[in-house]
Coordinates of N, CA and C in Angstrom, one line a residue:
M1 N -8.9 -32.7 59.8 CA -8.4 -32.6 58.4 C -7.1 -31.8 58.4
D2 N -6.1 -32.4 57.8 CA -4.8 -31.7 57.8 C -4.8 -30.7 56.6
Q3 N -3.7 -29.9 56.5 CA -3.7 -28.8 55.6 C -3.8 -29.3 54.1
E4 N -3.1 -30.4 53.8 CA -3.2 -30.9 52.4 C -4.6 -31.3 52.1
E5 N -5.2 -32.0 53.0 CA -6.6 -32.5 52.7 C -7.6 -31.3 52.6
G6 N -7.3 -30.3 53.5 CA -8.1 -29.1 53.4 C -8.0 -28.3 52.1
L7 N -6.8 -28.3 51.6 CA -6.6 -27.6 50.3 C -7.2 -28.3 49.2
K8 N -7.2 -29.7 49.2 CA -7.8 -30.5 48.2 C -9.3 -30.3 48.2
A9 N -9.9 -30.2 49.4 CA -11.3 -30.0 49.6 C -11.7 -28.6 49.0
L10 N -10.9 -27.6 49.3 CA -11.2 -26.3 48.9 C -11.1 -26.2 47.3
D11 N -10.1 -26.9 46.8 CA -9.9 -26.9 45.3 C -11.2 -27.6 44.7
N12 N -11.7 -28.6 45.3 CA -12.9 -29.2 44.7 C -14.1 -28.3 44.7
I13 N -14.2 -27.5 45.8 CA -15.3 -26.6 45.9 C -15.1 -25.4 44.8
V14 N -13.9 -24.9 44.8 CA -13.6 -23.8 43.9 C -13.8 -24.1 42.4
T15 N -13.4 -25.3 42.1 CA -13.5 -25.8 40.7 C -15.0 -26.1 40.3
Q16 N -15.8 -26.4 41.3 CA -17.2 -26.8 41.1 C -18.1 -25.6 40.9
F17 N -17.8 -24.5 41.6 CA -18.6 -23.4 41.6 C -17.9 -22.2 40.9
N18 N -18.7 -21.4 40.1 CA -18.1 -20.3 39.4 C -17.9 -19.1 40.4
T19 N -18.8 -18.9 41.3 CA -18.7 -17.7 42.2 C -19.0 -18.2 43.6
Y20 N -18.6 -17.4 44.6 CA -18.8 -17.7 46.0 C -20.3 -17.8 46.3
E21 N -21.1 -16.9 45.6 CA -22.5 -16.9 45.8 C -23.1 -18.3 45.4
D22 N -22.6 -18.8 44.3 CA -23.1 -20.1 43.8 C -22.8 -21.2 44.9
F23 N -21.7 -21.1 45.5 CA -21.3 -22.0 46.6 C -22.3 -21.9 47.7
L24 N -22.6 -20.6 48.1 CA -23.5 -20.4 49.2 C -24.9 -21.0 48.9
D25 N -25.3 -20.7 47.7 CA -26.6 -21.2 47.3 C -26.7 -22.7 47.4
S26 N -25.6 -23.4 47.1 CA -25.7 -24.8 47.1 C -25.9 -25.4 48.6
Q27 N -25.6 -24.5 49.6 CA -25.7 -24.9 51.0 C -27.1 -24.6 51.5
I28 N -27.9 -23.9 50.8 CA -29.2 -23.4 51.3 C -30.3 -24.5 50.9
T29 N -31.1 -24.9 51.8 CA -32.2 -25.8 51.5 C -33.5 -25.1 51.3
T30 N -34.4 -25.8 50.8 CA -35.8 -25.2 50.5 C -36.4 -24.9 51.9
V31 N -36.0 -25.6 52.9 CA -36.6 -25.4 54.2 C -36.1 -24.0 54.7
D32 N -34.8 -23.8 54.5 CA -34.2 -22.5 54.9 C -34.9 -21.3 54.3
L33 N -35.2 -21.4 53.0 CA -35.8 -20.4 52.2 C -37.3 -20.2 52.7
Y34 N -37.9 -21.3 53.1 CA -39.3 -21.3 53.5 C -39.4 -20.5 54.8
Y35 N -38.5 -20.7 55.8 CA -38.6 -20.0 57.1 C -38.0 -18.6 57.0
L36 N -36.9 -18.5 56.3 CA -36.2 -17.2 56.3 C -36.9 -16.2 55.3
E37 N -37.4 -16.7 54.2 CA -38.1 -15.9 53.2 C -37.2 -14.8 52.6
D38 N -35.9 -15.0 52.7 CA -34.9 -14.0 52.2 C -33.6 -14.7 51.8
E39 N -33.4 -14.7 50.5 CA -32.2 -15.4 50.0 C -30.9 -14.8 50.4
T40 N -30.8 -13.5 50.5 CA -29.6 -12.8 50.9 C -29.3 -13.1 52.4
L41 N -30.3 -13.2 53.2 CA -30.1 -13.5 54.6 C -29.7 -15.0 54.8
A42 N -30.3 -15.8 53.9 CA -29.9 -17.2 54.0 C -28.4 -17.4 53.6
R43 N -28.0 -16.6 52.6 CA -26.5 -16.7 52.2 C -25.6 -16.2 53.3
Q44 N -26.0 -15.2 54.0 CA -25.2 -14.6 55.1 C -25.1 -15.6 56.2
L45 N -26.2 -16.3 56.5 CA -26.1 -17.3 57.6 C -25.2 -18.5 57.2
V46 N -25.2 -18.9 55.9 CA -24.3 -19.9 55.5 C -22.9 -19.5 55.6
E47 N -22.6 -18.2 55.1 CA -21.3 -17.7 55.2 C -20.7 -17.6 56.6
L48 N -21.6 -17.3 57.5 CA -21.2 -17.2 58.9 C -21.1 -18.5 59.6
G49 N -21.6 -19.6 59.0 CA -21.5 -20.9 59.5 C -22.7 -21.3 60.4
Y50 N -23.7 -20.5 60.4 CA -24.9 -20.9 61.2 C -25.8 -21.8 60.4
R51 N -25.8 -21.8 59.1 CA -26.6 -22.7 58.3 C -25.7 -23.4 57.3
G52 N -26.2 -24.4 56.6 CA -25.5 -25.0 55.6 C -25.4 -26.5 55.7
T53 N -25.3 -27.1 54.5 CA -25.3 -28.6 54.5 C -23.9 -29.2 54.3
G54 N -22.9 -28.3 54.2 CA -21.5 -28.8 54.0 C -20.5 -28.0 54.8
E55 N -19.2 -28.1 54.3 CA -18.1 -27.4 55.0 C -18.2 -25.9 54.8
R56 N -17.8 -25.2 55.9 CA -17.8 -23.8 55.8 C -16.5 -23.3 55.1
V57 N -16.7 -22.4 54.1 CA -15.6 -21.8 53.4 C -15.7 -20.3 53.5
K58 N -14.6 -19.6 53.9 CA -14.7 -18.2 54.0 C -14.6 -17.6 52.6
R59 N -15.2 -16.4 52.4 CA -15.2 -15.8 51.1 C -13.8 -15.5 50.6
E60 N -12.9 -15.0 51.5 CA -11.6 -14.6 51.1 C -10.8 -15.8 50.7
D61 N -11.0 -17.0 51.4 CA -10.3 -18.2 51.0 C -10.8 -18.7 49.6
F62 N -12.1 -18.7 49.4 CA -12.6 -19.1 48.1 C -12.1 -18.2 47.0
E63 N -12.1 -16.9 47.1 CA -11.7 -16.0 46.1 C -10.2 -16.1 45.8
A64 N -9.5 -16.2 46.9 CA -8.0 -16.3 46.8 C -7.6 -17.6 46.0
R65 N -8.2 -18.7 46.4 CA -7.9 -19.9 45.7 C -8.4 -19.9 44.3
K66 N -9.6 -19.3 44.0 CA -10.1 -19.2 42.7 C -9.1 -18.4 41.8
A67 N -8.6 -17.3 42.3 CA -7.7 -16.5 41.6 C -6.4 -17.3 41.3
A68 N -5.9 -18.0 42.3 CA -4.6 -18.8 42.2 C -4.8 -19.8 41.1
I69 N -5.9 -20.5 41.1 CA -6.1 -21.6 40.1 C -6.2 -21.0 38.7
E70 N -6.9 -19.8 38.6 CA -7.0 -19.2 37.3 C -5.6 -18.7 36.8
I71 N -4.8 -18.2 37.7 CA -3.5 -17.7 37.3 C -2.6 -18.9 36.8
A72 N -2.7 -20.0 37.5 CA -2.0 -21.2 37.1 C -2.5 -21.7 35.8
R73 N -3.8 -21.6 35.5 CA -4.3 -22.1 34.2 C -3.8 -21.2 33.1
L74 N -3.9 -19.9 33.3 CA -3.4 -19.0 32.3 C -1.9 -19.2 32.0
A75 N -1.1 -19.4 33.1 CA 0.3 -19.6 32.9 C 0.6 -20.9 32.2
E76 N -0.2 -21.9 32.4 CA 0.0 -23.2 31.7 C -0.3 -23.0 30.2
R77 N -1.4 -22.2 29.9 CA -1.8 -22.0 28.5 C -0.7 -21.2 27.8
A78 N -0.2 -20.2 28.6 CA 0.9 -19.4 28.0 C 2.2 -20.2 27.7
Q79 N 2.4 -21.1 28.7 CA 3.6 -22.0 28.5 C 3.4 -22.9 27.3
Q80 N 2.2 -23.4 27.1 CA 2.0 -24.3 26.0 C 2.1 -23.6 24.7
K81 N 1.7 -22.3 24.7 CA 1.9 -21.5 23.4 C 3.4 -21.2 23.2
T82 N 4.1 -21.0 24.3 CA 5.5 -20.7 24.2 C 6.3 -21.9 23.6
L83 N 6.0 -23.1 24.1 CA 6.8 -24.3 23.7 C 6.4 -24.6 22.3
T84 N 7.4 -24.5 21.4 CA 7.1 -24.7 20.0 C 7.0 -26.2 19.7
S85 N 7.5 -27.0 20.6 CA 7.4 -28.5 20.4 C 6.1 -29.1 20.8
A86 N 5.3 -28.3 21.5 CA 4.0 -28.8 22.1 C 3.0 -29.2 21.0
G87 N 2.5 -30.4 21.1 CA 1.5 -30.8 20.1 C 2.0 -31.3 18.8
K88 N 3.3 -31.3 18.7 CA 3.9 -31.8 17.4 C 4.1 -33.3 17.4
D89 N 3.9 -33.9 16.2 CA 4.1 -35.3 16.0 C 5.6 -35.6 15.7
L90 N 6.3 -35.8 16.7 CA 7.8 -35.9 16.5 C 8.2 -37.4 16.4
Q91 N 8.8 -37.7 15.3 CA 9.1 -39.1 15.0 C 10.6 -39.4 15.2
D92 N 11.5 -38.4 15.1 CA 12.9 -38.7 15.2 C 13.4 -38.5 16.6
N93 N 14.4 -39.3 17.0 CA 14.9 -39.3 18.4 C 15.5 -37.9 18.7
F94 N 16.1 -37.3 17.7 CA 16.8 -36.0 17.9 C 15.7 -34.9 18.3
L95 N 14.6 -34.8 17.5 CA 13.6 -33.8 17.8 C 12.9 -34.1 19.1
M96 N 12.7 -35.4 19.4 CA 12.1 -35.7 20.7 C 13.1 -35.3 21.9
A97 N 14.4 -35.5 21.7 CA 15.3 -35.1 22.7 C 15.3 -33.6 22.9
L98 N 15.2 -32.8 21.8 CA 15.1 -31.4 21.9 C 13.8 -31.0 22.6
A99 N 12.7 -31.7 22.3 CA 11.4 -31.3 22.9 C 11.4 -31.5 24.4
T100 N 12.0 -32.6 24.9 CA 12.1 -32.8 26.3 C 12.9 -31.8 27.0
R101 N 13.8 -31.1 26.3 CA 14.6 -30.1 27.0 C 14.2 -28.7 26.7
E102 N 13.2 -28.5 25.9 CA 12.8 -27.1 25.4 C 12.4 -26.3 26.6
E103 N 11.5 -26.8 27.4 CA 11.0 -25.9 28.5 C 12.1 -25.5 29.5
D104 N 12.9 -26.5 29.9 CA 14.0 -26.1 30.9 C 15.0 -25.2 30.3
N105 N 15.4 -25.3 29.0 CA 16.3 -24.4 28.4 C 15.7 -23.1 28.1
R106 N 14.4 -23.1 27.8 CA 13.8 -21.8 27.5 C 13.6 -21.0 28.8
S107 N 13.2 -21.6 29.9 CA 12.9 -20.9 31.1 C 14.1 -20.7 32.0
G108 N 15.2 -21.5 31.7 CA 16.3 -21.4 32.6 C 16.2 -22.1 33.9
K109 N 15.1 -22.8 34.1 CA 14.8 -23.5 35.4 C 14.6 -25.0 35.1
L110 N 15.2 -25.8 35.9 CA 15.2 -27.2 35.8 C 13.9 -27.8 36.4
S111 N 13.1 -28.5 35.7 CA 11.9 -29.2 36.2 C 12.4 -30.3 37.1
L112 N 11.8 -30.3 38.4 CA 12.2 -31.4 39.3 C 11.0 -32.2 39.7
N113 N 11.2 -33.5 39.9 CA 10.1 -34.3 40.5 C 10.0 -34.1 42.0
Q114 N 9.1 -34.6 42.6 CA 8.8 -34.3 44.0 C 10.0 -34.8 44.9
Q115 N 10.6 -35.9 44.6 CA 11.7 -36.4 45.5 C 12.9 -35.5 45.3
E116 N 13.2 -35.1 44.1 CA 14.3 -34.2 43.9 C 14.0 -32.8 44.6
T117 N 12.8 -32.4 44.5 CA 12.4 -31.1 45.1 C 12.6 -31.2 46.6
D118 N 12.2 -32.3 47.3 CA 12.4 -32.4 48.7 C 13.8 -32.5 49.1
A119 N 14.6 -33.2 48.3 CA 16.0 -33.4 48.6 C 16.9 -32.1 48.3
A120 N 16.4 -31.3 47.4 CA 17.3 -30.1 47.0 C 16.5 -28.8 47.0
H121 N 15.6 -28.6 48.1 CA 14.8 -27.5 48.1 C 15.6 -26.2 48.3
T122 N 16.8 -26.3 48.8 CA 17.7 -25.1 49.0 C 18.5 -24.8 47.8
L123 N 18.4 -25.6 46.7 CA 19.2 -25.4 45.5 C 18.4 -24.9 44.4
K124 N 18.9 -23.9 43.6 CA 18.2 -23.5 42.4 C 19.0 -24.1 41.2
K125 N 18.3 -25.0 40.5 CA 18.9 -25.7 39.4 C 18.5 -25.1 38.1
Q126 N 19.5 -25.1 37.2 CA 19.3 -24.6 35.8 C 19.9 -25.5 34.8
L127 N 19.2 -25.7 33.7 CA 19.7 -26.6 32.7 C 20.2 -25.7 31.5
A128 N 21.3 -26.0 30.9 CA 21.8 -25.3 29.8 C 22.4 -26.4 28.8
S129 N 21.7 -26.7 27.8 CA 22.2 -27.8 26.9 C 23.0 -27.3 25.7
V130 N 24.0 -28.0 25.3 CA 24.8 -27.7 24.1 C 24.5 -28.9 23.1
I131 N 24.2 -28.5 21.9 CA 23.9 -29.5 20.9 C 25.1 -29.6 19.9
F132 N 25.6 -30.8 19.7 CA 26.6 -31.0 18.6 C 25.9 -31.7 17.4
I133 N 26.2 -31.1 16.3 CA 25.6 -31.7 15.0 C 26.7 -31.7 14.0
R134 N 26.8 -32.9 13.3 CA 27.7 -33.0 12.1 C 26.8 -33.5 11.0
D135 N 26.9 -32.8 9.9 CA 26.1 -33.2 8.7 C 26.6 -32.4 7.5
R136 N 25.8 -32.3 6.4 CA 26.2 -31.6 5.2 C 25.2 -30.4 5.0
N137 N 25.7 -29.3 4.6 CA 24.8 -28.1 4.3 C 24.2 -28.2 3.0
S138 N 23.5 -27.2 2.6 CA 22.7 -27.2 1.3 C 23.7 -27.3 0.1
H139 N 25.0 -27.0 0.3 CA 25.9 -27.1 -0.8 C 26.7 -28.4 -0.8
G140 N 26.3 -29.3 0.1 CA 26.9 -30.6 0.1 C 28.2 -30.6 0.9
Q141 N 28.5 -29.5 1.6 CA 29.8 -29.4 2.4 C 29.5 -30.0 3.8
E142 N 30.5 -30.7 4.2 CA 30.4 -31.3 5.6 C 30.7 -30.2 6.6
I143 N 29.8 -30.0 7.5 CA 29.9 -29.0 8.6 C 29.6 -29.6 9.9
S144 N 30.1 -29.0 11.0 CA 29.8 -29.5 12.3 C 29.9 -28.3 13.2
G145 N 29.3 -28.4 14.4 CA 29.4 -27.3 15.3 C 28.6 -27.6 16.6
Y146 N 28.8 -26.7 17.6 CA 28.2 -26.7 18.9 C 27.2 -25.6 19.0
I147 N 26.0 -25.9 19.4 CA 24.9 -24.9 19.5 C 24.5 -24.7 20.9
D148 N 24.5 -23.4 21.4 CA 23.9 -23.1 22.7 C 22.4 -23.1 22.5
Y149 N 21.8 -24.2 23.0 CA 20.3 -24.4 22.7 C 19.5 -23.3 23.3
A150 N 19.7 -22.9 24.6 CA 18.9 -21.9 25.2 C 19.0 -20.6 24.5
H151 N 20.2 -20.3 24.0 CA 20.4 -19.0 23.3 C 19.7 -19.0 21.9
R152 N 19.8 -20.1 21.2 CA 19.1 -20.3 20.0 C 17.6 -20.2 20.1
L153 N 17.0 -20.8 21.2 CA 15.6 -20.7 21.5 C 15.1 -19.3 21.6
K154 N 16.0 -18.5 22.2 CA 15.6 -17.1 22.5 C 15.7 -16.2 21.2
T155 N 16.5 -16.6 20.3 CA 16.8 -15.8 19.1 C 16.1 -16.2 17.8
E156 N 15.5 -17.3 17.8 CA 14.8 -17.8 16.6 C 13.6 -18.6 16.9
D157 N 12.7 -18.8 15.9 CA 11.5 -19.6 16.1 C 11.8 -21.1 15.7
F158 N 11.7 -22.0 16.7 CA 12.0 -23.4 16.5 C 10.8 -24.2 15.9
E159 N 9.7 -23.5 15.6 CA 8.6 -24.1 15.0 C 9.0 -24.8 13.7
V160 N 9.8 -24.2 12.9 CA 10.2 -24.8 11.6 C 11.0 -26.1 11.8
Y161 N 11.7 -26.2 12.9 CA 12.5 -27.4 13.1 C 11.6 -28.6 13.7
F162 N 10.7 -28.2 14.6 CA 9.8 -29.2 15.2 C 8.7 -29.7 14.2
T163 N 8.4 -28.9 13.2 CA 7.5 -29.3 12.2 C 8.2 -30.0 11.0
G164 N 9.5 -30.0 11.0 CA 10.2 -30.7 9.9 C 10.4 -29.9 8.7
K165 N 10.0 -28.6 8.7 CA 10.2 -27.7 7.5 C 11.7 -27.4 7.3
K166 N 12.4 -27.3 8.3 CA 13.9 -27.1 8.2 C 14.6 -28.0 9.2
R167 N 15.9 -28.2 8.9 CA 16.7 -28.9 9.8 C 17.6 -28.0 10.6
L168 N 17.7 -28.2 11.9 CA 18.6 -27.4 12.7 C 20.1 -27.8 12.4
L169 N 20.8 -26.7 11.9 CA 22.2 -26.9 11.6 C 23.1 -25.9 12.3
P170 N 24.3 -26.2 12.6 CA 25.2 -25.2 13.1 C 25.5 -24.0 12.2
R171 N 25.7 -22.9 12.7 CA 26.0 -21.7 11.9 C 27.3 -21.0 12.4
P172 N 27.9 -20.2 11.6 CA 29.1 -19.5 12.0 C 28.8 -18.6 13.2
T173 N 27.6 -18.3 13.6 CA 27.3 -17.5 14.7 C 27.1 -18.3 16.0
D174 N 27.2 -19.6 15.9 CA 27.0 -20.5 17.1 C 28.3 -20.5 17.9
I175 N 28.3 -21.2 19.0 CA 29.5 -21.1 19.9 C 30.7 -21.8 19.2
S176 N 30.4 -22.7 18.3 CA 31.5 -23.3 17.5 C 31.0 -23.8 16.2
F177 N 31.7 -23.5 15.1 CA 31.3 -23.9 13.8 C 32.6 -24.3 13.0
Y178 N 32.4 -25.4 12.2 CA 33.6 -25.8 11.4 C 33.0 -26.3 10.1
N179 N 33.6 -25.8 9.0 CA 33.3 -26.2 7.6 C 34.5 -27.1 7.2
W180 N 34.3 -28.4 7.1 CA 35.4 -29.3 6.8 C 35.9 -29.1 5.4
D181 N 35.1 -28.8 4.5 CA 35.5 -28.7 3.1 C 36.3 -27.4 2.8
A182 N 35.7 -26.3 3.4 CA 36.3 -25.0 3.2 C 37.4 -24.7 4.3
D183 N 37.5 -25.6 5.3 CA 38.5 -25.4 6.4 C 38.3 -24.1 7.1
I184 N 37.0 -23.8 7.4 CA 36.7 -22.6 8.1 C 36.2 -22.9 9.5
A185 N 36.9 -22.3 10.5 CA 36.6 -22.6 11.9 C 36.2 -21.3 12.6
V186 N 35.1 -21.2 13.3 CA 34.7 -20.0 14.0 C 34.2 -20.4 15.4
C187 N 34.6 -19.6 16.4 CA 34.1 -19.7 17.7 C 33.5 -18.4 18.3
N188 N 32.5 -18.5 19.0 CA 31.8 -17.3 19.6 C 31.3 -17.6 21.0
S189 N 31.6 -16.8 21.9 CA 31.0 -16.9 23.2 C 29.5 -16.5 23.1
S190 N 28.7 -17.1 23.9 CA 27.3 -16.8 23.9 C 26.9 -16.2 25.3
P191 N 25.7 -15.8 25.5 CA 25.2 -15.3 26.8 C 25.4 -16.4 27.9
N192 N 25.5 -17.7 27.5 CA 25.6 -18.7 28.6 C 26.9 -19.3 28.6
Y193 N 27.6 -19.4 27.5 CA 28.9 -20.1 27.5 C 30.1 -19.3 27.0
Q194 N 31.2 -19.4 27.7 CA 32.5 -18.8 27.2 C 33.3 -19.8 26.5
V195 N 33.8 -19.6 25.3 CA 34.5 -20.5 24.6 C 36.0 -20.4 25.0
I196 N 36.6 -21.6 25.3 CA 38.0 -21.7 25.5 C 38.6 -22.5 24.4
A197 N 39.1 -21.8 23.4 CA 39.6 -22.4 22.2 C 41.1 -22.7 22.2
D198 N 41.8 -22.1 23.1 CA 43.3 -22.3 23.1 C 43.7 -23.4 24.0
N199 N 42.8 -24.3 24.4 CA 43.2 -25.4 25.3 C 43.9 -26.4 24.5
P200 N 45.1 -26.8 24.9 CA 45.9 -27.8 24.0 C 45.2 -29.2 23.9
E201 N 44.3 -29.5 24.9 CA 43.6 -30.8 24.8 C 42.3 -30.8 24.1
G202 N 41.9 -29.6 23.6 CA 40.7 -29.5 22.8 C 39.8 -28.4 23.2
L203 N 38.7 -28.3 22.6 CA 37.7 -27.2 22.8 C 37.0 -27.4 24.1
L204 N 36.9 -26.3 24.9 CA 36.2 -26.3 26.1 C 35.2 -25.2 26.2
F205 N 34.1 -25.4 26.9 CA 33.1 -24.3 27.2 C 33.0 -24.1 28.7
R206 N 33.0 -22.8 29.1 CA 32.8 -22.5 30.5 C 31.4 -21.9 30.7
Y207 N 30.5 -22.6 31.5 CA 29.2 -22.1 31.8 C 29.3 -20.8 32.7
K208 N 28.8 -19.7 32.2 CA 29.1 -18.4 32.9 C 28.4 -18.3 34.3
R209 N 27.4 -19.1 34.5 CA 26.7 -18.9 35.8 C 27.4 -19.5 37.0
D210 N 28.0 -20.7 36.8 CA 28.7 -21.4 37.9 C 30.2 -21.6 37.6
R211 N 30.6 -21.1 36.4 CA 32.0 -21.2 36.0 C 32.6 -22.6 35.8
K212 N 31.7 -23.6 35.7 CA 32.1 -25.0 35.5 C 32.5 -25.2 34.0
I213 N 33.4 -26.1 33.8 CA 33.9 -26.4 32.5 C 33.1 -27.6 31.9
L214 N 32.7 -27.4 30.6 CA 32.1 -28.4 29.8 C 33.1 -28.9 28.8
N215 N 33.6 -30.1 28.9 CA 34.5 -30.7 28.0 C 33.8 -31.6 27.0
V216 N 33.9 -31.2 25.7 CA 33.1 -31.9 24.6 C 33.9 -33.0 23.9
D217 N 35.1 -33.2 24.4 CA 36.0 -34.3 23.9 C 35.3 -35.6 24.2
P218 N 34.9 -36.4 23.2 CA 34.2 -37.7 23.4 C 35.1 -38.7 24.2
K219 N 36.4 -38.5 24.3 CA 37.2 -39.4 25.0 C 37.4 -39.0 26.5
A220 N 36.9 -37.8 26.8 CA 37.1 -37.2 28.2 C 35.7 -37.2 28.9
Q221 N 35.8 -37.0 30.2 CA 34.6 -36.8 31.0 C 34.1 -35.4 30.7
P222 N 32.7 -35.2 30.5 CA 32.2 -33.9 30.2 C 32.4 -32.8 31.2
G223 N 32.6 -33.3 32.5 CA 32.8 -32.3 33.5 C 31.8 -32.4 34.6
D224 N 31.9 -31.6 35.7 CA 31.0 -31.6 36.8 C 29.6 -31.2 36.4
N225 N 28.7 -32.0 36.9 CA 27.2 -31.8 36.6 C 26.9 -31.7 35.1
S226 N 27.7 -32.4 34.3 CA 27.4 -32.5 32.9 C 27.3 -33.9 32.4
T227 N 26.6 -34.1 31.4 CA 26.4 -35.4 30.7 C 26.5 -35.3 29.2
R228 N 27.1 -36.3 28.6 CA 27.2 -36.4 27.1 C 26.3 -37.5 26.6
I229 N 25.3 -37.2 25.8 CA 24.3 -38.2 25.3 C 24.3 -38.2 23.8
P230 N 24.9 -39.3 23.2 CA 24.7 -39.4 21.8 C 23.3 -39.7 21.4
I231 N 22.8 -39.1 20.3 CA 21.4 -39.3 19.9 C 21.4 -40.0 18.6
P232 N 20.8 -41.3 18.6 CA 20.6 -42.0 17.3 C 19.6 -41.2 16.5
T233 N 19.9 -40.9 15.3 CA 19.0 -40.0 14.5 C 19.2 -40.3 13.0
E234 N 18.1 -40.2 12.3 CA 18.1 -40.4 10.8 C 18.3 -39.0 10.1
L235 N 18.3 -37.9 10.9 CA 18.3 -36.6 10.3 C 19.7 -36.1 10.1
Y236 N 20.7 -36.7 10.8 CA 22.1 -36.1 10.7 C 23.1 -37.3 10.7
I237 N 24.3 -37.0 10.3 CA 25.4 -37.9 10.3 C 25.7 -38.3 11.8
Q238 N 25.7 -37.2 12.6 CA 26.0 -37.4 14.1 C 25.3 -36.3 14.9
A239 N 24.8 -36.7 16.0 CA 24.2 -35.7 16.9 C 24.4 -36.1 18.3
V240 N 24.8 -35.1 19.1 CA 25.1 -35.4 20.6 C 24.6 -34.2 21.4
I241 N 24.0 -34.5 22.5 CA 23.5 -33.4 23.4 C 24.3 -33.4 24.7
F242 N 24.8 -32.3 25.1 CA 25.5 -32.2 26.4 C 24.5 -31.4 27.3
D243 N 24.2 -32.0 28.4 CA 23.4 -31.3 29.4 C 24.2 -30.9 30.6
H244 N 24.2 -29.6 30.9 CA 24.9 -29.1 32.1 C 23.9 -28.5 33.1
I245 N 23.9 -29.0 34.3 CA 23.0 -28.5 35.3 C 23.8 -27.7 36.3
S246 N 23.5 -26.5 36.5 CA 24.1 -25.6 37.5 C 23.3 -25.6 38.8
R247 N 24.0 -25.6 39.9 CA 23.3 -25.6 41.2 C 23.8 -24.5 42.0
R248 N 22.8 -23.6 42.4 CA 23.2 -22.5 43.3 C 22.2 -22.5 44.5
K249 N 22.8 -22.2 45.7 CA 22.0 -22.2 46.9 C 21.0 -21.0 46.8
T250 N 19.8 -21.2 47.3 CA 18.8 -20.1 47.3 C 18.7 -19.6 48.7

């Protein structure tokens, strides 16, 4: 039995029995108890591999795997509680797009499938999305702006957006904000992005971790390791998500 098969077999045993003693008891036959007349001794013989009806599992291996599975379970539950999009009935494309990116932007780590993991195991990948929204505010004024998604996730509760109680709109505190009616333009660097507002060709953002430039001009390429994805939505006049993936050797 190879290592992977052995781990699967151990996982099956660990999930089947609550304690190591329960596992040992499952290996003891009525004949063993009849001749030994001592349950503790019977357990010891199974643990040592002298008796038993199945595969021998060491106590330290059982308990270590049991603890690892429990830690993973608790971590998954904590993550589900952290993700404000979890369990929500999302109907609009924009909210669904935000939901698929929430975990990666919140944790700062990019989720990889197995093929990507095998091909890039020496690289640490991080996702940092920028959201562009153009719509009207509560006063009927047309506004637009760019939102550092990861930063917003850390500074406010997105529950109200994923439940539809409020709409996500750009603010003067975001990395870029423009009120078209009042002709008010504001730019702010965030923990993730540095704003380059004096570029003659248009607004640029520099991702601080890898120093790569994100170009948000729809007529230009977004930059290295970046993508521009227009989102068809009924919630806004226009919505676009820029995904930037940074790669650093580990």
